[in-house]
Amino acid sequence: MIRVLIADDHNVFVEGIESLISGSAEIQVAERCYTVQSVTERLAQTGIDVVLLDISFPQIEDGLGLCEFITRTYPVTKVIALTMHDDASLIKRVVKKGAKGYLLKNTTKTELLQAIQTVYHEKQYFNETIMQILLDDSPKNRRTSSGLGARPNLTPRESEVLNLISQGLTTQQMANQLFVSVKAVEFHRSSLLMKFGVPNTALLIKTAMELHCID
Amino acid sequence: MIRVLIADDHNVFVEGIESLISGSAEIQVAERCYTVQSVTERLAQTGIDVVLLDISFPQIEDGLGLCEFITRTYPVTKVIALTMHDDASLIKRVVKKGAKGYLLKNTTKTELLQAIQTVYHEKQYFNETIMQILLDDSPKNRRTSSGLGARPNLTPRESEVLNLISQGLTTQQMANQLFVSVKAVEFHRSSLLMKFGVPNTALLIKTAMELHCID
DNA sequence: TGCAAATTTAGGGTTTACCCTATATATGGC
DNA sequence: GCCATATATAGGGTAAACCCTAAATTTGCA
C-alpha cells in the first residue's frame, strides 16, 4: 500500500484528488495538509511514501521551498508537483528542487495513479508535454547552474555585468563601459539567467539580491 | 432537487466539487463541462438551476464574459463564481457580471452546499472574507502608508504588479493572472518606473527591494 | 455636483531583452 | 599537446519592455 500525503490549501482540490485515488487498491491517502507547517509535522513521523504538493503560482517561493525541504530532509519520500501552470521555467525549477513528478491540475485519474506508482518505484514521472520542455533545457545544463537557493559560481566578468545590470544600465551602455561588443554583454547576461535559473532580468535581480550577490 | 452544472476544465476540481456535493440529498451534479462550448450547449437545454463557474477558464481567458452571457441569457440560472483568487477588483467585477455567489477553491463542503442552496433561493451568497474584501476595497482604505524615506505612495494595484514583476512574471502573464488587459499592466508598470524614478525594471526591483516595497 | 484619483483600455511606435547557432582566442591544468 | 573554462564576437530571429497620446469608468471627497 502506497501512502500518499496531499499538500494543498484548496479544499476542493484535496477532495478531488482523494476522490480520484479512492478507486485504487494499492494507494491510499494517509494525510491531507492545508498548511506548510502541518506538512513538515506530519513528515516528521513515518509512513508517507509520496507527497502530492501544490506549487501555487502566486506563492512560488513557498511551494518550491517546501519541495526542496522535503526532498532534502526525507530523501525516501517522493514529491509530485501539482500545478495549474505549464510554465516552462517553473517546471525546470521544480525539477531542480527534487520533485520526481509534475502534473497539471487537469490531469486524469489514470495519469495521477500512474504517476504515484511510478515515483514510488524510484522512477520519475513526466508526461510527454513536460518531458519536451525538460529536454529542451538539457543543453543549458551543460553550464554550471547550481540549484536554486545556492549561490552560483560567477566568473569575474559575470559579476561585473550583474552589478551593472542592477544599476539600471542597458546592454548597450554596459558594452560601452566595458569596451566590448553588445553581443559579449548579451552572452554574460544570458549566462547569469542560466546560472541563477531565472527567466528574466527582474527575477535575476531579486534572486541575486537575496543571495547577496550584488554589492 | 437542485441541479448543478460544473464548468471547469480542471478534472481534479470537478471531481472535488462532485465529491463534496455527493453527500447532499437536495443537490445533484447534472453536468460537468470542460469547455465553454459544452456549457452553452448544455444550458440551451433545460433543467440547470445553478452553475459553478471557474472564472479562470483558460480556454476563453474570459470567464467573466461567460458569466455575463449566462446571467443575461438564462436569468433563472444562478451563477456561483469559483476561483483561487481573492482579488478585490475581480470579485467586484464578477458580481457586476451577475454572479450570485463567489467562492474560493479552498471552500468547505458546508459552505459550498450552503452557497448553492442560498443562490437557488434567489439570494446572494458571499462569505465574511469576501464581504470584507469588498468593503476594504473602497479607495479610502487603499493608500499604502507613505511612511519612510523616498518610498513612493503605491496604489494597491501598483503594489500587486510590483510583486508579480519581482516574481519573474511577464506583462502577459500578469494580465492573465489579474484578469486585465496587457495595456493595463503596462500602465501600472510604467507608473512604477515613474514613481521610483528609474529607467527600467532591473533598477526598479533593486530600488524597491532596498526600500522594502517587495514581499 | 463637479473634481481628482485610480483603474482600465486602445492604437501605434521604438528599443531592449532574450534565444539560437556558430566561431575564435587566451588561459591554465593535466 | 590536449582539454576545459572564460571571454569575445557574429547573424538572425522572436518576444517583451518601454513610450506616447487619448479616453472611459468608478469612487470618494469637497
Short mmCIF file of C-alpha atoms (C1' of nucleotides) in Angstrom, two decimals:
data_model
loop_
_atom_site.label_atom_id
_atom_site.label_comp_id
_atom_site.label_asym_id
_atom_site.label_seq_id
_atom_site.Cartn_x
_atom_site.Cartn_y
_atom_site.Cartn_z
CA MET A 1 0.00 0.00 0.00
CA ILE A 2 1.38 3.35 -1.05
CA ARG A 3 0.70 6.08 1.48
CA VAL A 4 0.11 9.49 -0.01
CA LEU A 5 0.09 12.93 1.61
CA ILE A 6 -1.85 15.67 -0.15
CA ALA A 7 -0.45 19.15 0.46
CA ASP A 8 -2.82 21.80 -0.83
CA ASP A 9 -4.69 24.59 0.84
CA HIS A 10 -7.55 24.32 -1.61
CA ASN A 11 -10.15 22.07 -0.15
CA VAL A 12 -11.88 21.35 -3.42
CA PHE A 13 -8.63 20.08 -4.77
CA VAL A 14 -7.84 17.81 -1.90
CA GLU A 15 -11.31 16.34 -2.26
CA GLY A 16 -10.82 15.88 -5.97
CA ILE A 17 -7.52 14.09 -5.63
CA GLU A 18 -8.84 11.93 -2.87
CA SER A 19 -11.81 11.05 -5.00
CA LEU A 20 -9.58 10.09 -7.91
CA ILE A 21 -7.37 7.95 -5.70
CA SER A 22 -10.20 6.30 -3.82
CA GLY A 23 -10.73 3.76 -6.56
CA SER A 24 -7.24 2.34 -6.25
CA ALA A 25 -6.44 -0.70 -4.15
CA GLU A 26 -2.71 -0.03 -3.86
CA ILE A 27 -2.82 3.65 -2.99
CA GLN A 28 -4.38 5.39 -0.01
CA VAL A 29 -4.50 8.97 1.15
CA ALA A 30 -2.75 8.96 4.53
CA GLU A 31 -2.94 12.66 5.25
CA ARG A 32 -4.33 15.94 3.98
CA CYS A 33 -2.39 19.06 4.82
CA TYR A 34 -3.57 22.59 4.27
CA THR A 35 -0.53 24.38 5.67
CA VAL A 36 3.22 24.13 5.29
CA GLN A 37 3.62 23.56 8.99
CA SER A 38 1.27 20.60 9.06
CA VAL A 39 3.19 19.03 6.18
CA THR A 40 6.52 19.22 7.98
CA GLU A 41 4.99 17.98 11.20
CA ARG A 42 3.38 15.02 9.53
CA LEU A 43 6.52 14.09 7.62
CA ALA A 44 8.49 14.08 10.87
CA GLN A 45 6.51 10.96 11.65
CA THR A 46 6.91 7.98 9.39
CA GLY A 47 4.83 6.24 6.79
CA ILE A 48 4.49 8.73 3.95
CA ASP A 49 5.67 7.43 0.59
CA VAL A 50 4.54 10.13 -1.80
CA VAL A 51 3.69 13.81 -1.37
CA LEU A 52 1.32 15.48 -3.84
CA LEU A 53 2.45 19.08 -3.49
CA ASP A 54 0.59 22.10 -4.82
CA ILE A 55 3.00 24.62 -6.23
CA SER A 56 0.62 27.54 -6.22
CA PHE A 57 1.65 30.16 -8.67
CA PRO A 58 1.34 33.40 -6.71
CA GLN A 59 3.30 31.98 -3.81
CA ILE A 60 6.05 30.29 -5.78
CA GLU A 61 8.67 30.68 -3.13
CA ASP A 62 6.69 28.75 -0.56
CA GLY A 63 5.90 25.79 -2.76
CA LEU A 64 9.39 25.50 -4.18
CA GLY A 65 10.97 25.90 -0.78
CA LEU A 66 8.79 23.21 0.72
CA CYS A 67 9.58 20.90 -2.19
CA GLU A 68 13.28 21.38 -1.63
CA PHE A 69 12.94 20.88 2.12
CA ILE A 70 11.07 17.63 1.71
CA THR A 71 13.40 16.08 -0.84
CA ARG A 72 16.45 17.04 1.19
CA THR A 73 15.18 16.09 4.61
CA TYR A 74 13.29 12.96 3.61
CA PRO A 75 15.00 11.52 0.52
CA VAL A 76 12.86 8.40 0.70
CA THR A 77 9.68 10.42 0.30
CA LYS A 78 8.91 11.26 -3.31
CA VAL A 79 7.37 14.57 -4.28
CA ILE A 80 4.99 15.07 -7.19
CA ALA A 81 4.41 18.71 -8.03
CA LEU A 82 0.83 19.70 -8.84
CA THR A 83 0.02 22.96 -10.52
CA MET A 84 -2.37 24.61 -12.93
CA HIS A 85 0.50 26.15 -14.86
CA ASP A 86 2.60 24.55 -17.57
CA ASP A 87 5.14 27.36 -17.46
CA ALA A 88 8.46 26.05 -18.74
CA SER A 89 10.75 27.82 -16.31
CA LEU A 90 8.59 26.79 -13.37
CA ILE A 91 8.79 23.14 -14.39
CA LYS A 92 12.55 23.33 -14.61
CA ARG A 93 12.83 24.94 -11.22
CA VAL A 94 10.53 22.39 -9.63
CA VAL A 95 12.59 19.54 -11.01
CA LYS A 96 15.75 21.18 -9.72
CA LYS A 97 14.16 21.25 -6.30
CA GLY A 98 13.96 17.48 -6.39
CA ALA A 99 10.42 16.74 -7.48
CA LYS A 100 10.06 13.31 -9.06
CA GLY A 101 6.93 14.15 -10.98
CA TYR A 102 4.97 17.07 -12.36
CA LEU A 103 1.26 17.03 -13.02
CA LEU A 104 -1.14 19.69 -14.22
CA LYS A 105 -4.39 20.02 -12.36
CA ASN A 106 -6.39 18.93 -15.37
CA THR A 107 -4.73 15.53 -15.13
CA THR A 108 -6.75 12.35 -15.45
CA LYS A 109 -7.35 9.68 -12.87
CA THR A 110 -5.25 7.24 -14.87
CA GLU A 111 -2.32 9.60 -15.09
CA LEU A 112 -2.47 10.51 -11.42
CA LEU A 113 -2.42 6.90 -10.27
CA GLN A 114 0.29 6.00 -12.73
CA ALA A 115 2.42 8.92 -11.60
CA ILE A 116 2.14 7.89 -7.97
CA GLN A 117 3.03 4.28 -8.79
CA THR A 118 5.95 5.36 -10.93
CA VAL A 119 7.64 7.71 -8.47
CA TYR A 120 7.04 5.22 -5.66
CA HIS A 121 9.18 2.76 -7.59
CA GLU A 122 12.16 5.10 -7.67
CA LYS A 123 11.41 6.45 -11.10
CA GLN A 124 10.47 9.85 -12.41
CA TYR A 125 7.12 10.59 -13.98
CA PHE A 126 6.71 13.31 -16.57
CA ASN A 127 4.25 13.15 -19.42
CA GLU A 128 5.17 13.96 -22.99
CA THR A 129 4.43 17.65 -22.75
CA ILE A 130 6.53 18.08 -19.63
CA MET A 131 9.34 15.90 -20.99
CA GLN A 132 9.55 18.01 -24.10
CA ILE A 133 10.02 21.11 -22.01
CA LEU A 134 12.67 19.45 -19.87
CA LEU A 135 14.58 18.07 -22.86
CA ASP A 136 14.76 21.50 -24.39
CA ASP A 137 16.52 22.53 -21.22
CA SER A 138 19.27 19.91 -21.40
CA PRO A 139 21.81 21.89 -23.44
CA LYS A 140 21.61 24.65 -20.88
CA ASN A 141 22.53 22.32 -18.06
CA ARG A 142 25.97 21.84 -19.53
CA ARG A 143 26.87 25.06 -17.88
CA THR A 144 27.35 25.29 -14.17
CA SER A 145 23.91 26.04 -12.89
CA SER A 146 23.81 25.17 -9.24
CA GLY A 147 20.36 24.55 -7.88
CA LEU A 148 18.26 27.46 -6.76
CA GLY A 149 18.84 28.61 -3.24
CA ALA A 150 22.57 28.14 -3.60
CA ARG A 151 24.80 30.91 -4.80
CA PRO A 152 26.13 30.06 -8.25
CA ASN A 153 29.81 30.41 -9.11
CA LEU A 154 30.14 33.56 -11.12
CA THR A 155 33.07 34.47 -13.30
CA PRO A 156 34.61 37.91 -12.72
CA ARG A 157 33.00 39.22 -15.86
CA GLU A 158 29.61 37.89 -14.89
CA SER A 159 29.81 39.58 -11.50
CA GLU A 160 30.73 42.79 -13.22
CA VAL A 161 27.80 42.60 -15.63
CA LEU A 162 25.41 41.61 -12.85
CA ASN A 163 26.28 44.72 -10.88
CA LEU A 164 25.94 46.94 -13.91
CA ILE A 165 22.52 45.46 -14.65
CA SER A 166 21.46 46.15 -11.08
CA GLN A 167 22.50 49.76 -11.59
CA GLY A 168 19.99 50.07 -14.38
CA LEU A 169 22.34 50.06 -17.34
CA THR A 170 21.18 48.69 -20.67
CA THR A 171 23.18 46.15 -22.61
CA GLN A 172 24.41 48.88 -24.93
CA GLN A 173 25.55 51.06 -22.04
CA MET A 174 27.39 48.16 -20.43
CA ALA A 175 29.10 47.37 -23.72
CA ASN A 176 30.35 50.94 -23.93
CA GLN A 177 31.55 50.95 -20.36
CA LEU A 178 33.31 47.59 -20.63
CA PHE A 179 34.71 48.33 -24.11
CA VAL A 180 33.26 45.13 -25.54
CA SER A 181 30.52 44.38 -28.05
CA VAL A 182 26.82 44.24 -27.25
CA LYS A 183 26.91 40.56 -28.11
CA ALA A 184 29.50 39.89 -25.44
CA VAL A 185 27.38 41.55 -22.78
CA GLU A 186 24.33 39.66 -24.01
CA PHE A 187 26.25 36.43 -23.56
CA HIS A 188 27.13 37.20 -19.95
CA ARG A 189 23.59 38.29 -19.19
CA SER A 190 22.31 35.05 -20.66
CA SER A 191 24.83 33.09 -18.58
CA LEU A 192 23.59 34.83 -15.47
CA LEU A 193 19.97 33.91 -16.19
CA MET A 194 21.06 30.32 -16.68
CA LYS A 195 23.20 30.08 -13.59
CA PHE A 196 20.53 31.59 -11.38
CA GLY A 197 17.82 29.54 -13.09
CA VAL A 198 15.56 32.53 -13.72
CA PRO A 199 13.57 33.52 -16.82
CA ASN A 200 14.28 37.25 -16.92
CA THR A 201 16.24 40.16 -15.50
CA ALA A 202 13.62 41.16 -12.94
CA LEU A 203 13.79 37.83 -11.12
CA LEU A 204 17.55 37.78 -11.63
CA ILE A 205 17.95 40.98 -9.64
CA LYS A 206 15.62 39.85 -6.90
CA THR A 207 17.29 36.45 -6.59
CA ALA A 208 20.79 37.87 -6.73
CA MET A 209 19.98 40.40 -4.03
CA GLU A 210 18.50 37.73 -1.80
CA LEU A 211 21.69 35.71 -2.23
CA HIS A 212 23.79 38.82 -1.61
CA CYS A 213 25.47 38.58 -4.98
CA ILE A 214 25.07 42.31 -5.60
CA ASP A 215 27.23 45.00 -3.99
CA MET B 1 -33.66 18.63 -6.19
CA ILE B 2 -31.26 21.37 -7.23
CA ARG B 3 -29.48 20.57 -10.48
CA VAL B 4 -25.93 21.87 -10.70
CA LEU B 5 -23.62 22.31 -13.68
CA ILE B 6 -19.89 22.35 -13.00
CA ALA B 7 -17.91 24.40 -15.53
CA ASP B 8 -14.20 23.85 -15.07
CA ASP B 9 -11.56 22.36 -17.30
CA HIS B 10 -9.55 21.05 -14.38
CA ASN B 11 -10.52 17.48 -13.85
CA VAL B 12 -9.34 17.35 -10.26
CA PHE B 13 -11.55 20.28 -9.38
CA VAL B 14 -14.63 18.83 -10.98
CA GLU B 15 -14.01 15.62 -9.06
CA GLY B 16 -13.55 17.54 -5.86
CA ILE B 17 -16.73 19.54 -6.20
CA GLU B 18 -18.69 16.48 -7.16
CA SER B 19 -17.30 14.65 -4.18
CA LEU B 20 -18.30 17.48 -1.86
CA ILE B 21 -21.80 17.61 -3.28
CA SER B 22 -22.36 13.88 -3.37
CA GLY B 23 -23.31 13.79 0.28
CA SER B 24 -26.28 16.07 -0.18
CA ALA B 25 -29.80 14.80 -0.71
CA GLU B 26 -31.16 18.01 -2.23
CA ILE B 27 -28.38 18.78 -4.68
CA GLN B 28 -27.12 16.77 -7.60
CA VAL B 29 -24.49 17.33 -10.26
CA ALA B 30 -26.38 17.32 -13.54
CA GLU B 31 -23.48 18.07 -15.84
CA ARG B 32 -19.73 18.54 -15.94
CA CYS B 33 -18.37 20.82 -18.63
CA TYR B 34 -14.73 21.18 -19.56
CA THR B 35 -15.20 23.67 -22.39
CA VAL B 36 -17.10 26.89 -22.90
CA GLN B 37 -18.95 25.43 -25.83
CA SER B 38 -20.26 22.49 -23.85
CA VAL B 39 -21.51 24.90 -21.20
CA THR B 40 -23.55 26.94 -23.66
CA GLU B 41 -24.85 23.84 -25.38
CA ARG B 42 -25.98 22.27 -22.14
CA LEU B 43 -27.65 25.44 -20.92
CA ALA B 44 -29.61 25.65 -24.16
CA GLN B 45 -31.45 22.63 -22.85
CA THR B 46 -33.37 22.99 -19.64
CA GLY B 47 -33.02 21.80 -16.11
CA ILE B 48 -29.93 23.57 -14.79
CA ASP B 49 -30.53 25.58 -11.64
CA VAL B 50 -27.04 26.58 -10.60
CA VAL B 51 -23.75 26.91 -12.49
CA LEU B 52 -20.48 26.54 -10.59
CA LEU B 53 -18.22 28.54 -12.89
CA ASP B 54 -14.46 28.60 -12.79
CA ILE B 55 -13.58 32.19 -13.60
CA SER B 56 -10.05 31.31 -14.60
CA PHE B 57 -11.32 29.34 -17.54
CA PRO B 58 -8.13 29.27 -19.63
CA GLN B 59 -9.73 28.39 -22.92
CA ILE B 60 -11.59 31.65 -23.19
CA GLU B 61 -9.44 33.84 -20.99
CA ASP B 62 -12.79 35.34 -20.26
CA GLY B 63 -14.64 33.54 -17.55
CA LEU B 64 -16.20 36.92 -16.86
CA GLY B 65 -17.67 37.01 -20.33
CA LEU B 66 -19.18 33.59 -19.93
CA CYS B 67 -20.60 34.62 -16.59
CA GLU B 68 -22.24 37.64 -18.18
CA PHE B 69 -23.58 35.56 -21.05
CA ILE B 70 -25.18 33.04 -18.75
CA THR B 71 -26.84 35.52 -16.43
CA ARG B 72 -28.20 37.53 -19.35
CA THR B 73 -29.34 34.66 -21.49
CA TYR B 74 -30.68 32.45 -18.71
CA PRO B 75 -31.75 34.74 -15.85
CA VAL B 76 -33.27 31.83 -13.99
CA THR B 77 -29.95 30.05 -13.81
CA LYS B 78 -27.79 31.26 -10.93
CA VAL B 79 -24.03 31.50 -11.29
CA ILE B 80 -21.58 30.95 -8.48
CA ALA B 81 -18.06 32.04 -9.36
CA LEU B 82 -15.28 29.69 -8.30
CA THR B 83 -11.72 30.86 -8.28
CA MET B 84 -8.42 30.56 -6.48
CA HIS B 85 -8.00 34.31 -6.46
CA ASP B 86 -9.25 36.59 -3.74
CA ASP B 87 -8.51 39.65 -5.81
CA ALA B 88 -10.74 42.50 -4.75
CA SER B 89 -11.39 44.05 -8.12
CA LEU B 90 -12.12 40.66 -9.64
CA ILE B 91 -14.77 39.97 -7.04
CA LYS B 92 -16.46 43.26 -7.77
CA ARG B 93 -16.43 42.68 -11.48
CA VAL B 94 -17.76 39.17 -11.12
CA VAL B 95 -20.65 40.48 -9.09
CA LYS B 96 -21.33 43.09 -11.73
CA LYS B 97 -21.43 40.39 -14.35
CA GLY B 98 -24.35 38.88 -12.50
CA ALA B 99 -22.82 36.19 -10.34
CA LYS B 100 -24.90 35.42 -7.29
CA GLY B 101 -22.09 33.90 -5.30
CA TYR B 102 -18.32 33.88 -5.07
CA LEU B 103 -16.33 31.02 -3.59
CA LEU B 104 -12.62 30.44 -3.27
CA LYS B 105 -11.38 26.99 -4.11
CA ASN B 106 -10.38 26.37 -0.54
CA THR B 107 -14.05 26.45 0.43
CA THR B 108 -15.52 23.82 2.71
CA LYS B 109 -18.21 21.29 1.97
CA THR B 110 -20.60 23.08 4.29
CA GLU B 111 -20.03 26.41 2.63
CA LEU B 112 -20.37 25.03 -0.88
CA LEU B 113 -23.69 23.37 -0.16
CA GLN B 114 -24.96 26.41 1.69
CA ALA B 115 -23.95 28.68 -1.19
CA ILE B 116 -25.82 26.55 -3.70
CA GLN B 117 -28.91 26.45 -1.53
CA THR B 118 -28.76 30.19 -0.95
CA VAL B 119 -28.45 31.31 -4.55
CA TYR B 120 -31.07 28.78 -5.61
CA HIS B 121 -33.48 30.60 -3.34
CA GLU B 122 -32.96 33.90 -5.09
CA LYS B 123 -30.41 35.22 -2.66
CA GLN B 124 -26.76 36.12 -2.91
CA TYR B 125 -24.06 34.23 -1.11
CA PHE B 126 -20.78 35.86 -0.07
CA ASN B 127 -18.92 34.75 3.00
CA GLU B 128 -17.30 37.03 5.53
CA THR B 129 -13.91 37.01 3.86
CA ILE B 130 -15.34 38.08 0.53
CA MET B 131 -17.55 40.69 2.11
CA GLN B 132 -14.57 42.07 4.00
CA ILE B 133 -12.59 42.29 0.77
CA LEU B 134 -15.44 44.15 -0.92
CA LEU B 135 -15.67 46.62 1.94
CA ASP B 136 -11.91 47.11 2.25
CA ASP B 137 -11.73 47.85 -1.44
CA SER B 138 -13.03 51.36 -1.01
CA PRO B 139 -10.45 53.87 -2.23
CA LYS B 140 -10.48 55.37 1.25
CA ASN B 141 -8.63 52.37 2.56
CA ARG B 142 -6.49 51.94 -0.48
CA ARG B 143 -3.43 54.07 0.01
CA THR B 144 -0.26 52.44 1.04
CA SER B 145 1.26 54.14 4.01
CA SER B 146 3.85 56.52 2.68
CA GLY B 147 6.00 56.45 5.78
CA LEU B 148 9.75 56.22 5.44
CA GLY B 149 12.38 57.73 3.21
CA ALA B 150 11.88 58.02 -0.51
CA ARG B 151 9.34 55.27 -0.63
CA PRO B 152 6.63 56.37 -3.05
CA ASN B 153 2.93 56.00 -2.40
CA LEU B 154 1.80 52.98 -4.35
CA THR B 155 -1.76 52.16 -5.21
CA PRO B 156 -2.93 48.63 -4.35
CA ARG B 157 -2.74 47.68 -7.98
CA GLU B 158 0.76 49.02 -8.33
CA SER B 159 1.92 47.05 -5.29
CA GLU B 160 0.33 43.98 -6.76
CA VAL B 161 2.04 44.43 -10.12
CA LEU B 162 5.35 45.21 -8.45
CA ASN B 163 5.31 41.95 -6.57
CA LEU B 164 4.35 39.98 -9.64
CA ILE B 165 7.20 41.56 -11.57
CA SER B 166 9.58 40.60 -8.80
CA GLN B 167 8.37 37.04 -9.14
CA GLY B 168 9.53 36.98 -12.73
CA LEU B 169 6.17 37.20 -14.48
CA THR B 170 5.93 38.85 -17.86
CA THR B 171 3.36 41.54 -18.61
CA GLN B 172 1.24 38.99 -20.44
CA GLN B 173 1.33 36.56 -17.54
CA MET B 174 0.37 39.29 -15.10
CA ALA B 175 -2.51 40.32 -17.32
CA ASN B 176 -3.80 36.76 -17.28
CA GLN B 177 -3.45 36.45 -13.54
CA LEU B 178 -5.07 39.79 -12.77
CA PHE B 179 -7.77 39.33 -15.41
CA VAL B 180 -6.99 42.65 -17.08
CA SER B 181 -5.53 43.61 -20.43
CA VAL B 182 -1.83 43.79 -21.22
CA LYS B 183 -2.25 47.53 -21.65
CA ALA B 184 -3.49 47.92 -18.11
CA VAL B 185 -0.47 46.08 -16.71
CA GLU B 186 1.83 48.13 -18.92
CA PHE B 187 0.30 51.26 -17.46
CA HIS B 188 0.96 50.17 -13.88
CA ARG B 189 4.49 49.09 -14.74
CA SER B 190 5.10 52.48 -16.29
CA SER B 191 3.64 54.21 -13.23
CA LEU B 192 6.03 52.23 -11.03
CA LEU B 193 9.06 53.28 -13.09
CA MET B 194 7.93 56.87 -12.82
CA LYS B 195 7.19 56.82 -9.09
CA PHE B 196 10.52 55.18 -8.28
CA GLY B 197 12.32 57.40 -10.77
CA VAL B 198 14.09 54.51 -12.50
CA PRO B 199 14.62 53.80 -16.21
CA ASN B 200 13.91 50.06 -16.30
CA THR B 201 12.64 47.01 -14.46
CA ALA B 202 16.05 45.86 -13.25
CA LEU B 203 16.68 49.02 -11.26
CA LEU B 204 13.04 49.08 -10.20
CA ILE B 205 13.42 45.71 -8.49
CA LYS B 206 16.69 46.69 -6.83
CA THR B 207 15.32 50.00 -5.58
CA ALA B 208 12.04 48.53 -4.42
CA MET B 209 13.84 45.79 -2.51
CA GLU B 210 16.12 48.30 -0.83
CA LEU B 211 13.06 50.28 0.21
CA HIS B 212 11.36 47.09 1.34
CA CYS B 213 8.44 47.55 -1.03
CA ILE B 214 8.57 43.90 -2.05
CA ASP B 215 7.33 40.91 -0.01
"C1'" DT C 1 -22.30 68.23 -8.38
"C1'" DG C 2 -18.12 68.83 -10.09
"C1'" DC C 3 -13.30 67.38 -9.16
"C1'" DA C 4 -9.50 64.31 -8.53
"C1'" DA C 5 -7.58 59.77 -8.07
"C1'" DA C 6 -7.43 55.15 -9.56
"C1'" DT C 7 -8.17 51.82 -12.94
"C1'" DT C 8 -8.99 50.16 -17.37
"C1'" DT C 9 -8.46 50.04 -22.39
"C1'" DA C 10 -6.84 51.41 -27.04
"C1'" DG C 11 -3.51 52.25 -31.16
"C1'" DG C 12 0.81 52.80 -32.72
"C1'" DG C 13 5.61 53.09 -32.30
"C1'" DT C 14 10.80 52.18 -30.84
"C1'" DT C 15 14.03 49.94 -28.11
"C1'" DT C 16 15.68 46.29 -25.40
"C1'" DA C 17 15.73 41.72 -23.83
"C1'" DC C 18 16.19 37.16 -24.88
"C1'" DC C 19 17.21 32.86 -27.66
"C1'" DC C 20 19.56 30.09 -31.19
"C1'" DT C 21 23.62 28.55 -33.60
"C1'" DA C 22 28.48 29.37 -34.54
"C1'" DT C 23 33.25 30.73 -34.30
"C1'" DA C 24 37.64 32.39 -32.21
"C1'" DT C 25 41.20 33.35 -28.74
"C1'" DA C 26 43.60 33.19 -24.41
"C1'" DT C 27 44.49 30.88 -20.24
"C1'" DG C 28 45.65 27.35 -17.13
"C1'" DG C 29 45.76 22.41 -15.78
"C1'" DC C 30 46.77 17.56 -16.77
"C1'" DG D 1 49.88 18.85 -26.84
"C1'" DC D 2 45.04 18.28 -25.25
"C1'" DC D 3 41.15 19.87 -22.68
"C1'" DA D 4 38.14 22.79 -20.07
"C1'" DT D 5 36.93 27.42 -18.95
"C1'" DA D 6 36.36 32.15 -19.65
"C1'" DT D 7 35.89 35.54 -22.84
"C1'" DA D 8 34.56 37.86 -27.06
"C1'" DT D 9 32.06 38.19 -31.36
"C1'" DA D 10 28.53 37.44 -35.30
"C1'" DG D 11 23.95 36.92 -37.59
"C1'" DG D 12 19.30 36.30 -37.46
"C1'" DG D 13 15.30 35.94 -35.13
"C1'" DT D 14 11.00 36.50 -31.60
"C1'" DA D 15 9.19 38.30 -27.56
"C1'" DA D 16 8.98 41.62 -24.27
"C1'" DA D 17 9.72 46.05 -22.45
"C1'" DC D 18 9.09 50.78 -22.86
"C1'" DC D 19 6.97 55.33 -24.58
"C1'" DC D 20 3.31 58.39 -26.42
"C1'" DT D 21 -1.35 60.02 -26.81
"C1'" DA D 22 -6.11 59.52 -25.70
"C1'" DA D 23 -10.29 58.24 -23.44
"C1'" DA D 24 -13.80 55.68 -20.42
"C1'" DT D 25 -15.12 54.15 -15.87
"C1'" DT D 26 -15.80 54.19 -10.92
"C1'" DT D 27 -15.33 56.19 -6.49
"C1'" DG D 28 -14.68 59.32 -2.67
"C1'" DC D 29 -14.47 63.91 -1.47
"C1'" DA D 30 -15.08 68.96 -1.23
#
